Short mmCIF file of C-alpha atoms in Angstrom, two decimals:
data_model
loop_
_atom_site.label_atom_id
_atom_site.label_comp_id
_atom_site.label_asym_id
_atom_site.label_seq_id
_atom_site.Cartn_x
_atom_site.Cartn_y
_atom_site.Cartn_z
CA UNK A 1 13.25 78.85 21.42
CA UNK A 2 10.43 76.45 20.47
CA UNK A 3 7.72 77.04 20.11
CA UNK A 4 7.66 80.72 19.44
CA UNK A 5 5.49 82.60 20.21
CA UNK A 6 4.24 80.23 23.00
CA UNK A 7 1.48 80.17 25.41
CA UNK A 8 2.83 77.71 27.61
CA UNK A 9 5.85 75.38 28.35
CA UNK A 10 8.76 76.36 25.73
CA UNK A 11 12.64 75.07 25.30
CA UNK A 12 15.52 76.81 24.33
CA UNK A 13 18.32 74.44 22.73
CA UNK A 14 22.14 75.61 22.52
CA UNK A 15 25.14 73.72 21.74
CA UNK A 16 28.84 73.85 23.20
CA UNK A 17 31.91 72.58 21.94
CA UNK A 18 33.54 71.51 25.20
CA UNK A 19 32.07 70.89 28.71
CA UNK A 20 32.32 74.13 30.13
CA UNK A 21 30.28 76.82 32.26
CA UNK A 22 26.89 78.29 30.70
CA UNK A 23 24.27 80.82 31.84
CA UNK A 24 20.89 80.80 30.14
CA UNK A 25 18.73 84.02 31.64
CA UNK A 26 15.70 85.63 30.39
CA UNK A 27 15.19 89.47 29.86
CA UNK A 28 12.14 91.63 29.77
CA UNK A 29 11.46 94.10 27.25
CA UNK A 30 12.94 96.72 29.35
CA UNK A 31 16.24 94.66 29.96
CA UNK A 32 15.36 93.50 33.27
CA UNK A 33 16.42 89.92 34.22
CA UNK A 34 13.58 88.10 35.13
CA UNK A 35 14.79 84.27 35.30
CA UNK A 36 17.98 82.42 35.37
CA UNK A 37 17.12 78.95 33.78
CA UNK A 38 20.37 77.27 33.75
CA UNK A 39 23.50 78.36 35.51
CA UNK A 40 26.02 75.54 35.62
CA UNK A 41 28.39 73.06 33.78
CA UNK A 42 26.98 72.07 30.30
CA UNK A 43 28.43 68.86 28.73
CA UNK A 44 29.83 69.01 25.50
CA UNK A 45 27.16 68.98 22.33
CA UNK A 46 23.72 70.03 22.58
CA UNK A 47 21.55 70.84 25.60
CA UNK A 48 17.99 72.13 26.08
CA UNK A 49 16.39 74.01 28.99
CA UNK A 50 12.77 74.77 29.43
CA UNK A 51 11.79 78.33 29.79
CA UNK A 52 9.44 79.39 32.73
CA UNK A 53 5.88 79.00 31.78
CA UNK A 54 4.66 81.59 34.28
CA UNK A 55 5.85 84.41 32.42
CA UNK A 56 3.19 87.01 31.81
CA UNK A 57 2.57 87.73 28.12
CA UNK A 58 5.08 90.01 26.16
CA UNK A 59 8.15 90.11 24.48
CA UNK A 60 11.40 88.69 26.11
CA UNK A 61 14.93 87.74 25.13
CA UNK A 62 16.95 84.70 26.31
CA UNK A 63 20.71 85.36 26.55
CA UNK A 64 23.05 82.02 26.56
CA UNK A 65 26.62 82.80 27.83
CA UNK A 66 29.44 80.86 28.22
CA UNK A 67 33.31 80.06 27.07
CA UNK A 68 32.15 78.46 23.83
CA UNK A 69 28.66 79.97 23.26
CA UNK A 70 27.00 83.34 23.04
CA UNK A 71 23.73 84.29 21.65
CA UNK A 72 20.42 86.02 22.35
CA UNK A 73 17.08 85.22 20.72
CA UNK A 74 13.76 87.06 21.27
CA UNK A 75 10.44 85.32 21.75
CA UNK A 76 6.84 86.06 22.73
CA UNK A 77 4.69 85.13 25.27
CA UNK A 78 0.98 85.09 24.33
CA UNK A 79 -1.86 84.15 26.63
#
């Protein structure tokens, strides 16, 4: 996630080996899903999606899940 911490727009980048379904979801500190920012087929290679700039200040986790990729990253929104 860049930038981290963020005060506005942020981007998460990921890569998949082959074209496949991917879901990118943002969770709050309590583990509740607060936004699904991508839910579709990602082409092979690198991809980037924007995270919501409307998130309140706090700590979040963005989870990327797909056939070729699975990762979680924590990021902070500061206002």
